[in-house]
Each structure stands twice: as C-alpha cells, then as structure tokens.
Coordinates of C-alpha atoms and ligand atoms in Angstrom, one line a residue:
M5 CA -29.7 -64.6 23.3
P6 CA -27.3 -62.7 25.6
G7 CA -28.7 -60.0 28.1
L8 CA -27.7 -56.5 27.0
K9 CA -27.6 -54.9 30.3
R10 CA -25.4 -58.2 31.5
I11 CA -21.5 -57.7 32.4
L12 CA -19.6 -60.5 33.7
I13 CA -16.1 -59.6 35.5
V14 CA -13.0 -62.3 35.9
E15 CA -10.7 -60.9 37.9
D16 CA -8.9 -62.7 40.7
D17 CA -8.2 -59.3 42.6
D18 CA -10.8 -59.4 45.5
S19 CA -10.6 -55.8 46.1
L20 CA -10.8 -54.4 42.1
R21 CA -13.2 -57.2 41.5
E22 CA -15.9 -56.2 44.2
S23 CA -15.1 -52.4 43.5
L24 CA -15.8 -52.7 39.4
E25 CA -19.0 -54.8 40.8
M26 CA -20.3 -51.9 42.8
F27 CA -19.6 -49.4 40.6
L28 CA -21.2 -51.0 37.6
S29 CA -24.2 -52.0 39.4
E30 CA -24.6 -48.6 40.6
R31 CA -24.7 -47.7 37.1
G32 CA -27.5 -50.1 36.4
Y33 CA -25.9 -53.2 34.9
E34 CA -26.4 -56.5 36.0
V35 CA -23.1 -58.1 37.1
A36 CA -21.9 -60.9 38.0
S37 CA -18.3 -62.3 38.9
A38 CA -15.3 -65.0 39.3
N39 CA -12.7 -65.0 40.5
S40 CA -10.6 -67.8 38.4
G41 CA -10.1 -68.4 34.5
E42 CA -12.7 -72.3 34.9
R43 CA -15.2 -69.9 36.9
G44 CA -15.4 -67.5 34.8
L45 CA -16.1 -70.0 32.0
A46 CA -19.0 -71.5 33.4
M47 CA -20.3 -68.2 34.7
W48 CA -20.4 -67.1 31.1
K49 CA -22.3 -69.5 30.1
R50 CA -25.0 -69.6 32.2
F51 CA -25.0 -65.7 32.3
Q52 CA -24.8 -64.8 28.9
P53 CA -23.6 -61.1 29.3
A54 CA -23.1 -58.5 26.5
V55 CA -19.6 -58.0 27.5
I56 CA -17.2 -59.5 30.1
I57 CA -14.2 -57.6 31.4
L58 CA -11.3 -60.0 31.6
D59 CA -7.9 -59.9 33.5
I60 CA -5.3 -62.0 31.9
K61 CA -3.2 -62.8 34.8
L62 CA -5.6 -65.0 36.7
P63 CA -4.6 -68.2 39.2
D64 CA -5.8 -71.6 36.7
I65 CA -6.1 -70.7 33.1
S66 CA -5.0 -67.1 31.2
G67 CA -7.2 -65.1 30.2
L68 CA -5.4 -65.6 26.6
E69 CA -6.9 -68.7 26.6
L70 CA -10.1 -67.7 27.8
L71 CA -10.9 -65.3 25.0
P72 CA -10.7 -67.5 22.0
R73 CA -13.1 -69.7 23.5
I74 CA -15.5 -67.2 24.2
A75 CA -15.2 -65.4 21.0
S76 CA -15.2 -68.6 19.1
Q77 CA -18.7 -69.4 20.7
D78 CA -20.0 -65.8 20.8
P79 CA -18.7 -63.8 18.2
E80 CA -21.0 -60.9 19.1
A81 CA -20.0 -61.2 23.2
K82 CA -17.8 -57.8 23.7
V83 CA -14.6 -59.0 25.4
I84 CA -12.9 -56.0 27.2
V85 CA -9.5 -57.4 28.3
I86 CA -8.1 -55.6 31.8
T87 CA -4.6 -56.1 33.0
A88 CA -1.0 -54.8 34.1
F89 CA 0.9 -56.2 31.6
H90 CA 0.4 -53.6 28.8
D91 CA 3.6 -54.7 26.9
M92 CA 3.1 -54.9 22.8
E93 CA 3.0 -58.2 22.8
T94 CA -0.1 -59.4 25.1
T95 CA -2.2 -56.4 23.3
I96 CA -1.4 -57.5 19.9
E97 CA -2.4 -61.0 20.7
A98 CA -5.5 -60.0 22.7
M99 CA -6.6 -58.1 20.0
R100 CA -6.1 -61.1 17.6
L101 CA -7.7 -63.4 19.7
G102 CA -10.8 -61.1 19.2
A103 CA -10.6 -58.5 22.4
Y104 CA -13.0 -56.1 21.5
D105 CA -10.8 -53.6 23.7
F106 CA -8.2 -53.1 26.2
V107 CA -7.6 -51.3 29.1
Q108 CA -4.3 -50.6 31.3
K109 CA -4.7 -51.4 34.8
P110 CA -4.5 -49.2 36.7
F111 CA -8.0 -47.4 35.1
K112 CA -10.5 -45.0 36.6
A113 CA -13.5 -46.7 36.9
P114 CA -15.1 -43.8 33.8
D115 CA -12.8 -44.8 31.7
L116 CA -13.7 -48.3 31.6
D117 CA -17.5 -47.7 31.8
R118 CA -17.0 -45.5 28.3
V119 CA -15.5 -48.4 27.0
I120 CA -18.5 -50.6 27.9
A121 CA -21.3 -48.2 26.9
K122 CA -19.6 -48.1 23.6
A123 CA -19.5 -51.6 23.4
L124 CA -23.3 -52.3 24.6
H125 CA -23.7 -49.4 21.7
I126 CA -22.4 -51.7 19.2
A127 CA -24.3 -54.4 20.4
A128 CA -27.7 -52.9 20.8
A129 CA -26.9 -51.5 17.1
T130 CA -26.5 -54.9 15.7
R131 CA -29.5 -56.2 17.0
S132 CA -31.8 -53.5 15.6
H133 CA -30.2 -53.1 12.2
P134 CA -30.3 -56.2 9.9
P135 CA -27.6 -57.1 7.7
V136 CA -27.8 -55.4 4.4
I137 CA -24.8 -57.4 2.9
G138 CA -25.7 -61.4 2.5
R139 CA -22.3 -63.1 3.8
E140 CA -22.7 -65.6 1.2
Q141 CA -22.2 -62.9 -1.7
A142 CA -18.9 -62.8 -3.1
P143 CA -18.0 -59.4 -4.5
D144 CA -18.1 -58.9 -7.7
A145 CA -14.5 -58.9 -9.5
R146 CA -15.7 -56.9 -12.3
R147 CA -14.6 -53.5 -12.6
R148 CA -17.8 -51.7 -12.1
I149 CA -19.2 -48.4 -12.0
I150 CA -22.3 -47.9 -9.4
G151 CA -24.9 -45.4 -9.9
D152 CA -28.6 -45.1 -11.3
T153 CA -29.4 -41.6 -11.0
P154 CA -30.5 -40.3 -14.7
E155 CA -26.8 -38.7 -15.4
M156 CA -25.2 -42.1 -14.4
N157 CA -27.1 -43.9 -16.9
S158 CA -27.1 -41.8 -19.4
I159 CA -23.3 -42.5 -19.1
F160 CA -24.0 -46.1 -18.9
K161 CA -26.1 -45.7 -22.5
T162 CA -22.9 -43.6 -23.8
I163 CA -20.3 -46.5 -22.8
G164 CA -22.5 -48.8 -24.4
L165 CA -22.9 -46.7 -27.9
L166 CA -19.2 -46.1 -27.7
S167 CA -18.4 -49.7 -27.4
R168 CA -19.6 -49.7 -31.2
N169 CA -16.9 -47.2 -32.3
R170 CA -13.3 -45.6 -31.5
A171 CA -14.7 -42.3 -31.4
T172 CA -12.3 -39.8 -29.0
V173 CA -13.8 -38.9 -26.0
L174 CA -13.3 -36.5 -23.0
I175 CA -14.3 -37.1 -19.4
T176 CA -14.6 -34.2 -17.3
G177 CA -15.5 -34.3 -13.5
E178 CA -14.2 -33.4 -10.1
T179 CA -11.2 -35.4 -7.9
G180 CA -12.2 -39.1 -7.3
S181 CA -15.4 -39.0 -9.0
G182 CA -14.8 -42.0 -11.2
K183 CA -13.1 -40.2 -14.1
E184 CA -10.3 -43.4 -14.8
L185 CA -12.9 -45.9 -13.9
I186 CA -14.8 -44.6 -16.8
A187 CA -12.3 -44.7 -19.0
R188 CA -11.6 -48.3 -18.2
V189 CA -14.8 -49.4 -18.3
I190 CA -15.1 -47.8 -22.1
H191 CA -12.2 -50.4 -22.9
D192 CA -13.2 -52.8 -21.0
S193 CA -16.5 -52.9 -23.0
S194 CA -15.2 -52.2 -26.3
Q195 CA -14.7 -54.6 -29.0
D196 CA -11.0 -54.2 -28.6
K197 CA -10.8 -54.8 -25.1
L198 CA -8.0 -57.7 -25.2
Q199 CA -5.7 -54.8 -26.7
P200 CA -3.5 -52.6 -24.3
F201 CA -4.8 -49.8 -21.9
V202 CA -2.3 -47.6 -22.1
T203 CA -2.1 -44.4 -19.0
V204 CA -0.6 -41.5 -20.2
D205 CA -0.1 -39.4 -16.9
C206 CA 0.3 -35.3 -18.3
T207 CA 1.4 -34.0 -15.4
T208 CA 4.4 -35.4 -15.6
L209 CA 5.3 -35.0 -19.1
V210 CA 7.7 -32.2 -18.5
G211 CA 11.1 -31.4 -20.1
N212 CA 12.7 -32.9 -23.4
L213 CA 12.1 -36.3 -22.9
M214 CA 8.1 -35.9 -23.4
E215 CA 7.8 -35.9 -27.1
S216 CA 9.9 -39.5 -26.9
E217 CA 7.4 -40.7 -24.1
L218 CA 4.5 -40.1 -26.5
F219 CA 5.9 -40.9 -29.9
G220 CA 9.0 -43.1 -29.1
H221 CA 12.4 -42.5 -30.5
E222 CA 15.1 -43.7 -32.8
R223 CA 18.4 -44.4 -31.3
G224 CA 20.8 -41.6 -31.3
A225 CA 17.9 -39.0 -31.4
F226 CA 19.2 -37.4 -28.9
T227 CA 21.9 -37.9 -26.0
G228 CA 20.8 -40.4 -24.2
A229 CA 18.6 -41.9 -26.7
V230 CA 20.9 -45.1 -27.0
E231 CA 18.3 -47.5 -28.5
N232 CA 15.2 -47.3 -30.0
K233 CA 12.1 -46.8 -28.0
K234 CA 8.1 -47.5 -28.9
G235 CA 6.3 -44.5 -27.0
R236 CA 2.7 -44.6 -25.6
L237 CA 1.1 -44.2 -28.6
E238 CA 2.7 -47.2 -29.9
M239 CA 2.0 -49.6 -27.2
A240 CA -1.8 -48.4 -27.2
G241 CA -1.7 -50.6 -30.8
Q242 CA -5.5 -50.9 -31.4
G243 CA -6.2 -50.4 -27.9
T244 CA -7.0 -47.0 -25.9
I245 CA -4.4 -44.5 -24.7
F246 CA -5.9 -42.5 -21.4
F247 CA -4.4 -39.2 -21.5
D248 CA -4.7 -38.3 -17.9
E249 CA -4.9 -34.6 -16.4
I250 CA -4.6 -33.6 -20.1
G251 CA -5.2 -29.9 -19.0
E252 CA -2.0 -29.8 -17.9
L253 CA -0.6 -31.0 -21.5
P254 CA 2.7 -28.7 -22.2
L255 CA 1.7 -26.3 -25.2
L256 CA 4.5 -28.3 -27.3
L257 CA 2.8 -31.3 -26.8
Q258 CA -0.7 -29.5 -27.3
A259 CA 0.3 -29.0 -31.0
K260 CA 1.8 -32.3 -31.6
L261 CA -1.0 -34.4 -29.9
L262 CA -3.7 -32.0 -32.2
R263 CA -1.6 -32.7 -35.5
F264 CA -1.6 -36.2 -34.3
L265 CA -5.5 -36.3 -33.8
E266 CA -5.7 -35.2 -37.4
N267 CA -4.2 -37.4 -39.5
R268 CA -3.8 -40.4 -37.2
E269 CA 0.3 -40.0 -38.4
F270 CA 3.5 -39.8 -35.9
T271 CA 6.8 -40.4 -36.2
R272 CA 9.4 -41.4 -33.7
V273 CA 11.5 -38.7 -32.5
G274 CA 14.7 -38.6 -34.8
G275 CA 13.2 -41.0 -37.0
T276 CA 11.4 -41.0 -40.8
Q277 CA 9.2 -43.5 -40.7
V278 CA 5.7 -42.4 -40.6
Q279 CA 3.3 -44.5 -38.4
R280 CA -0.3 -44.7 -38.5
S281 CA -2.2 -45.7 -34.8
Q282 CA -6.3 -46.5 -34.9
A283 CA -5.8 -46.5 -31.0
R284 CA -8.7 -44.8 -28.9
I285 CA -8.2 -41.6 -27.2
V286 CA -9.5 -40.8 -23.8
A287 CA -9.0 -37.8 -22.1
A288 CA -9.7 -37.1 -19.0
T289 CA -9.3 -33.5 -16.7
N290 CA -10.8 -31.9 -13.5
R291 CA -10.2 -28.4 -15.1
N292 CA -12.1 -26.3 -16.9
L293 CA -10.6 -26.7 -20.3
K294 CA -12.9 -23.9 -21.8
E295 CA -11.3 -20.9 -19.4
L296 CA -7.7 -22.7 -20.2
A297 CA -8.3 -22.2 -23.4
Q298 CA -9.6 -18.7 -23.0
Q299 CA -6.5 -18.2 -21.2
G300 CA -4.4 -19.1 -24.0
R301 CA -3.1 -22.4 -21.8
F302 CA -5.4 -24.9 -23.8
R303 CA -5.9 -25.3 -27.3
Q304 CA -9.3 -24.4 -28.6
D305 CA -8.3 -26.5 -31.4
L306 CA -7.2 -29.9 -29.5
L307 CA -9.8 -29.1 -27.5
F308 CA -12.6 -29.4 -30.1
R309 CA -11.3 -32.6 -31.4
L310 CA -11.3 -34.1 -27.8
K311 CA -14.5 -33.5 -27.4
V312 CA -16.2 -35.8 -30.5
V313 CA -18.1 -37.2 -27.1
T314 CA -17.9 -35.8 -23.8
I315 CA -18.6 -37.8 -20.5
A316 CA -19.8 -35.1 -17.7
V317 CA -18.9 -37.0 -14.4
P318 CA -21.4 -35.7 -11.5
P319 CA -20.0 -34.8 -8.1
L320 CA -20.7 -37.3 -5.5
R321 CA -22.7 -34.5 -4.2
Q322 CA -25.3 -34.1 -6.9
R323 CA -26.4 -38.0 -6.6
T324 CA -26.3 -38.5 -2.8
S325 CA -29.6 -41.4 -3.9
D326 CA -26.6 -43.4 -5.0
L327 CA -24.8 -43.4 -1.5
P328 CA -26.5 -46.7 -0.1
K329 CA -25.7 -48.4 -3.7
L330 CA -22.0 -47.4 -3.2
V331 CA -21.7 -48.0 0.4
K332 CA -22.9 -51.7 0.3
Y333 CA -20.3 -52.3 -2.7
F334 CA -17.4 -50.5 -0.7
L335 CA -18.0 -52.3 2.1
Q336 CA -18.3 -55.7 0.6
K337 CA -14.7 -55.1 -0.6
I338 CA -13.4 -53.6 2.2
N339 CA -14.8 -56.5 4.0
Q340 CA -13.0 -58.5 1.8
E341 CA -9.7 -56.8 1.4
L342 CA -9.3 -56.5 5.3
G343 CA -11.0 -59.6 6.3
L344 CA -13.8 -57.5 8.4
G345 CA -17.5 -58.7 8.3
V346 CA -19.3 -55.1 8.8
D347 CA -22.4 -56.1 7.2
R348 CA -25.0 -53.6 8.5
V349 CA -25.3 -49.6 8.6
E350 CA -26.6 -48.0 11.6
R351 CA -29.4 -45.5 10.5
Q352 CA -27.9 -42.1 11.3
A353 CA -24.8 -43.4 9.7
M354 CA -26.2 -43.2 6.5
E355 CA -27.6 -39.3 7.3
R356 CA -24.1 -38.5 7.9
L357 CA -22.7 -39.7 5.0
A358 CA -26.1 -37.9 3.1
A359 CA -25.0 -34.5 4.8
H360 CA -21.3 -34.4 3.7
D361 CA -20.2 -32.4 0.8
W362 CA -17.8 -35.1 -0.7
P363 CA -15.1 -32.9 -2.0
G364 CA -13.2 -36.2 -2.5
N365 CA -16.0 -37.5 -4.8
V366 CA -16.0 -41.2 -4.5
R367 CA -12.4 -42.0 -3.4
E368 CA -13.2 -40.0 -0.3
L369 CA -16.0 -42.3 0.2
R370 CA -14.3 -44.9 -0.3
N371 CA -11.7 -44.1 2.1
A372 CA -14.0 -42.6 5.0
L373 CA -15.9 -45.9 5.3
T374 CA -12.3 -47.8 4.9
K375 CA -11.3 -45.9 7.9
A376 CA -14.9 -46.1 9.5
A377 CA -15.2 -49.6 9.4
M378 CA -12.0 -50.7 10.6
D379 CA -12.9 -48.2 13.8
S380 CA -16.4 -49.8 13.8
R381 CA -15.0 -52.5 15.9
G382 CA -18.5 -55.2 15.0
P383 CA -20.8 -56.1 12.1
V384 CA -22.4 -52.1 12.3
L385 CA -20.6 -49.8 10.5
L386 CA -21.5 -46.7 13.3
A387 CA -22.5 -43.1 12.9
E388 CA -19.7 -42.0 15.2
A389 CA -17.0 -44.0 13.6
V390 CA -18.2 -42.2 10.4
A391 CA -18.6 -39.0 11.3
E392 CA -14.2 -39.4 12.6
A393 CA -14.0 -40.6 9.5
L394 CA -15.4 -38.2 7.2
A395 CA -13.5 -35.1 10.0
V396 CA -10.2 -36.4 8.0
S397 CA -10.6 -37.6 4.8
A398 CA -11.0 -34.4 2.7
P399 CA -8.7 -34.8 0.1
E400 CA -5.3 -33.3 -0.1
P401 CA -5.4 -30.2 -2.1
A402 CA -4.4 -30.3 -5.9
A403 CA -0.3 -30.2 -6.2
S404 CA 0.4 -26.9 -6.7
P405 CA 0.7 -25.8 -10.5
R406 CA 4.1 -26.8 -12.7
L407 CA 6.2 -24.1 -13.8
S408 CA 5.6 -23.4 -17.4
T409 CA 9.2 -24.3 -19.2
L410 CA 11.2 -21.3 -21.2
E411 CA 9.6 -23.1 -24.8
E412 CA 6.3 -22.9 -23.1
V413 CA 5.8 -19.5 -22.0
E414 CA 7.5 -18.6 -25.7
H415 CA 4.9 -20.6 -27.3
Q416 CA 1.6 -18.8 -25.2
H417 CA 3.6 -15.3 -25.6
I418 CA 3.8 -16.0 -29.5
L419 CA 0.2 -16.7 -29.7
Y420 CA -0.6 -14.1 -27.8
A421 CA 1.2 -11.9 -29.8
L422 CA -0.6 -13.2 -32.8
N423 CA -3.5 -12.6 -31.7
E424 CA -3.2 -8.9 -30.8
N425 CA -1.8 -8.5 -34.4
D426 CA -5.0 -10.2 -36.0
W427 CA -2.2 -12.7 -37.0
N428 CA -0.3 -10.3 -39.5
I429 CA 3.2 -11.6 -39.3
S430 CA 5.1 -8.1 -40.2
A431 CA 3.3 -6.6 -36.9
T432 CA 3.9 -9.4 -35.1
A433 CA 7.3 -10.0 -36.0
R434 CA 7.7 -6.0 -35.2
A435 CA 5.9 -6.1 -31.6
L436 CA 8.1 -9.2 -30.6
G437 CA 11.2 -7.6 -32.1
I438 CA 12.2 -10.5 -34.1
S439 CA 12.7 -11.1 -37.9
R440 CA 9.7 -12.1 -40.2
P441 CA 11.8 -15.6 -40.8
T442 CA 12.5 -16.3 -37.4
L443 CA 8.9 -15.5 -36.7
R444 CA 7.9 -18.2 -39.5
K445 CA 10.5 -20.6 -37.7
R446 CA 8.7 -20.6 -34.7
M447 CA 5.4 -20.7 -35.8
A448 CA 6.2 -23.7 -37.6
H449 CA 8.1 -25.3 -34.3
F450 CA 4.8 -24.3 -32.0
S451 CA 2.7 -25.6 -35.3
L452 CA 0.8 -22.5 -34.9
L453 CA -1.7 -21.5 -37.7
R454 CA -4.4 -19.7 -37.8
Q455 CA -7.6 -21.3 -37.1
A456 CA -10.8 -21.0 -39.0
Ligands
ATP520 N1 -19.5 -44.8 -9.7 C1 -18.5 -45.7 -9.0 N2 -18.6 -47.1 -8.7 C2 -17.8 -47.7 -8.0 N3 -16.5 -47.1 -7.7 C3 -16.1 -45.9 -8.1 C4 -16.9 -44.5 -8.9 N4 -16.4 -43.9 -8.9 C5 -14.9 -44.3 -8.6 N5 -15.4 -45.0 -8.3 C6 -14.0 -45.3 -7.3 O1 -13.4 -44.6 -6.7 C7 -12.0 -44.4 -6.8 C8 -11.4 -42.9 -7.5 O2 -12.0 -42.6 -9.2 P1 -11.0 -42.3 -10.5 O3 -9.8 -42.8 -9.7 O4 -11.8 -42.9 -11.5 O5 -11.4 -41.1 -9.9 P2 -11.1 -39.5 -10.8 O6 -12.0 -39.2 -11.8 O7 -10.2 -40.7 -12.2 O8 -9.9 -38.8 -9.6 P3 -8.9 -37.8 -10.2 O9 -9.2 -36.7 -10.9 O10 -8.3 -37.5 -8.9 O11 -7.9 -38.5 -11.0 C9 -11.6 -45.6 -7.5 O12 -11.4 -46.5 -6.6 C10 -12.4 -45.9 -8.7 O13 -12.7 -47.2 -8.8
MG521 MG1 -8.1 -40.2 -12.3

C-alpha cells in the first residue's frame, strides 16, 4: 500500500530535482528521487509513493513511456507530469496515458504544491470512502424513475393504475423534475407499449401549419400542401400522444384539441373523412394552468378535460432523501457513458448536494454530477468538484414567451368581451363594433360556446 506522504521525483535536471526535493521535504513529505527513467521505475517499486512527479524528457526512457507502466500497475498512483514541452500533443498524450495532471516548466513551487495537495486529498478520500457502486453492476438499460418518498411512491401507484386504462393524464412540475420521463414510463407500462409514443412540443406549434401538424392535411388543403400528410394524432395510432408544455398551446388549437377530446374524432385539414383515435393523451406543463385559465390564456374547459388524472411531480428540493439513490444511479450511467470509474462519494459532497436548492431539479443534478465526476479525476466524487459544478449548473432561464398571433389575440378578446357582457350576443357585438352575424361567425371559428 503506497505511503500517503511519499513523493517520488523523476527528473534529470539536477538543480531542479534538488530544489524540489528540499522544498517538498520542508513541507513534511517523505521524498525520494531519481535522475533517469530506469532508476525512477526501480525506485517507484521500492518506495511505493502516492505521488510521482515525472519529467518527460529523460536521458534513457521517456516519461511518456514510463507513465502507462506505472498507471497500469497502480491505477491509484497520481502521476504529475512536469515538462517544458507544452505542445498540445504532449499534453493530450500524457493525460490519455493516465497522468493525473500536467504542470508546465518553469513553475513556482507553491503551484506544484497545490496540485500535489489535491492529488493527495483524492488519494486519502479514496481510502476513507468505500465504494458505493459495484464495478460489476451493469446499469439498468430500462427507463427508470428513481425515488422512494411517499409522493414518488404514490406516482408509481398511479402509473400502475393507468396501465389498465387509457385515461388522459396531466403531469405538472417544475422544469427538469421528470415530467417527460413519467410520460414515457406511463406509455412503457401500458398494454399498448408497442404502439408509438409521439411528442408534440406545443411551444413550436405556431403559424398556420400548426393544425396540420396535429391533424394532418389533404393534398391541396393550402398552398404548399402538395401531398396528403398524417398528423401527429394519426401517427400515434393506439399509442400515446404527449403534449409537452401544453400551457403554450395557442388558443385556436386549444379549441380544436378540446373538440377532439370530447368525441375522439378529427379530420385532416382540407379533408372530409372523419377519423377516430384512441391514443392516450398525456400533457405536461411547468406553468400554473389554473392561473392561465383565469387570465383567459388557457381554456378552462380544456383544463377540465385534461386533468382526468393529475400527477404533480415534487421538485427535487422537496425530496432530498432521494439524493443518494439518484446520485448512485446517475454516476453509474455517467461512468458508462464517459468511461469513468467514479464509485465513491466524499461525505461533504453529499452534504453540498443536499443543501442545494435545485432550481433545475433532476436535470440539473445529472448535469452537475457529470461535470463533477469529470473534474474529480479519480474514483471519488469530490466535494470541491461538486461545489464548482453547482456554481455553474443553474438552468437557463425559461425561454421568453412567444408572441401571440393576431388570431389568438382576437380569440382572447372575443372571449373577454363575451364574459364581460354575460355572453349576450347583441351586447357583445355592439361592444366589439361588429355585426351579430360576424360575431357568430367568429365565435364558431374559435368554437366559443357558452360554458356550463
Ligand atoms: N426520478 C427520476 N429518476 C431518474 N431520472 C430522472 C428522474 N427525474 C428526471 N430524470 C431525468 O432527468 C432529466 C430531466 O427529466 P425530464 O426531461 O423528464 O424533465 P421535465 O420535467 O420534462 O423537464 P422540462 O419541464 O424542462 O421539460 C431526464 O434525463 C430524465 O431522464
Ligand atoms: Mg420536458
């Protein structure tokens, strides 16, 4: 077992080697040194240092040759390469061959000291933290929702019940909390899991193509409709159609979606044939739809149709007891994706994670862990790396709201005027300065019917 305070210096420049030896001994390290590659190798075997300071240009064998031999026999050894060759290739090669760090000559002794201190910190942390992830444990390829709080367990129960029917589901929760994952697991657990799962991103449904995107169109329905096209609803077959960010759905489409939900029938734009769809509707939002409805920006009646079953995903900050499980789960995935071997977590790292506010929820956790795992440079997820990752992991601010189309503004304004005039057609038409037939036509266009 390597001595934790032992440092080996392999450097052929006598004056540099001697001054380093002196400096490090004064700092309390046990220091040995060698002035050639062969001597360095022999000394390494005998001395078993935790840190090796290695020059690249040596009189006999190159440091770049020595490096993989050391790294393969003692993966925990921290080799710090010091060299005046600081071209890109050498640096990349040294890191690839398993160097812990690369310090350019000339350097100041305290800078090297800091690198050494961090290397030794990693070595010590590796010893004092047992692995929490078995190396042989292959990550589960299936989609999984990690969580063990009462709220999460009740979500699992709901998903189980949903597997027996095709009820419409509304999933609410903050950004990154797992809404889409839950939608997919609902689909995967259903009897029609082999049918398609089709996503409709409601933030992109703008302009006059939006209706055709959803319901499809017939050739010649509008300029540019050169052939018949299936809409998302048709593509979903008997599967699931996932309306992501349903709060952003333009009012016009809200009306059309509502009509579809009422009778499960639709026609392609420009078509006459009525089609039926039994696809399950799952909608997700991070907005407060009730509030949007009060502001006239989301149809109350559509909201009622959607929330047959509601799943409210708790934000991560309200279920920090799930953190250890989530961390293990993601580290396994990250190790596999990036070829890392992070299998331990420094105690203070977990405390930092638990103290964080998680505005970006599980997505933020995964991103922060990826960065921290890369920066930890060893088998232990370091508290310092976690702190640095968290400092930059805050999610991008929500995209600025899309500009409403004139048609949406008209729809909203007519709805507003109707409400103001108690749905009295004459009074509303007068207030809007249009004739009653025009108002009736526009109301039909927007499927505005008095709500019960
Ligand atoms: N409980 C969980 N267990 C495992 N992975 C999760 C969990 N929750 C979320 N994730 C993962 O976190 C990431 C973000 O989740 P997802 O995309 O489902 O969030 P969202 O709620 O749809 O976010 P947004 O509102 O920003 O669209 C995904 O990689 C997802 O797989
Ligand atoms: Mg999402």
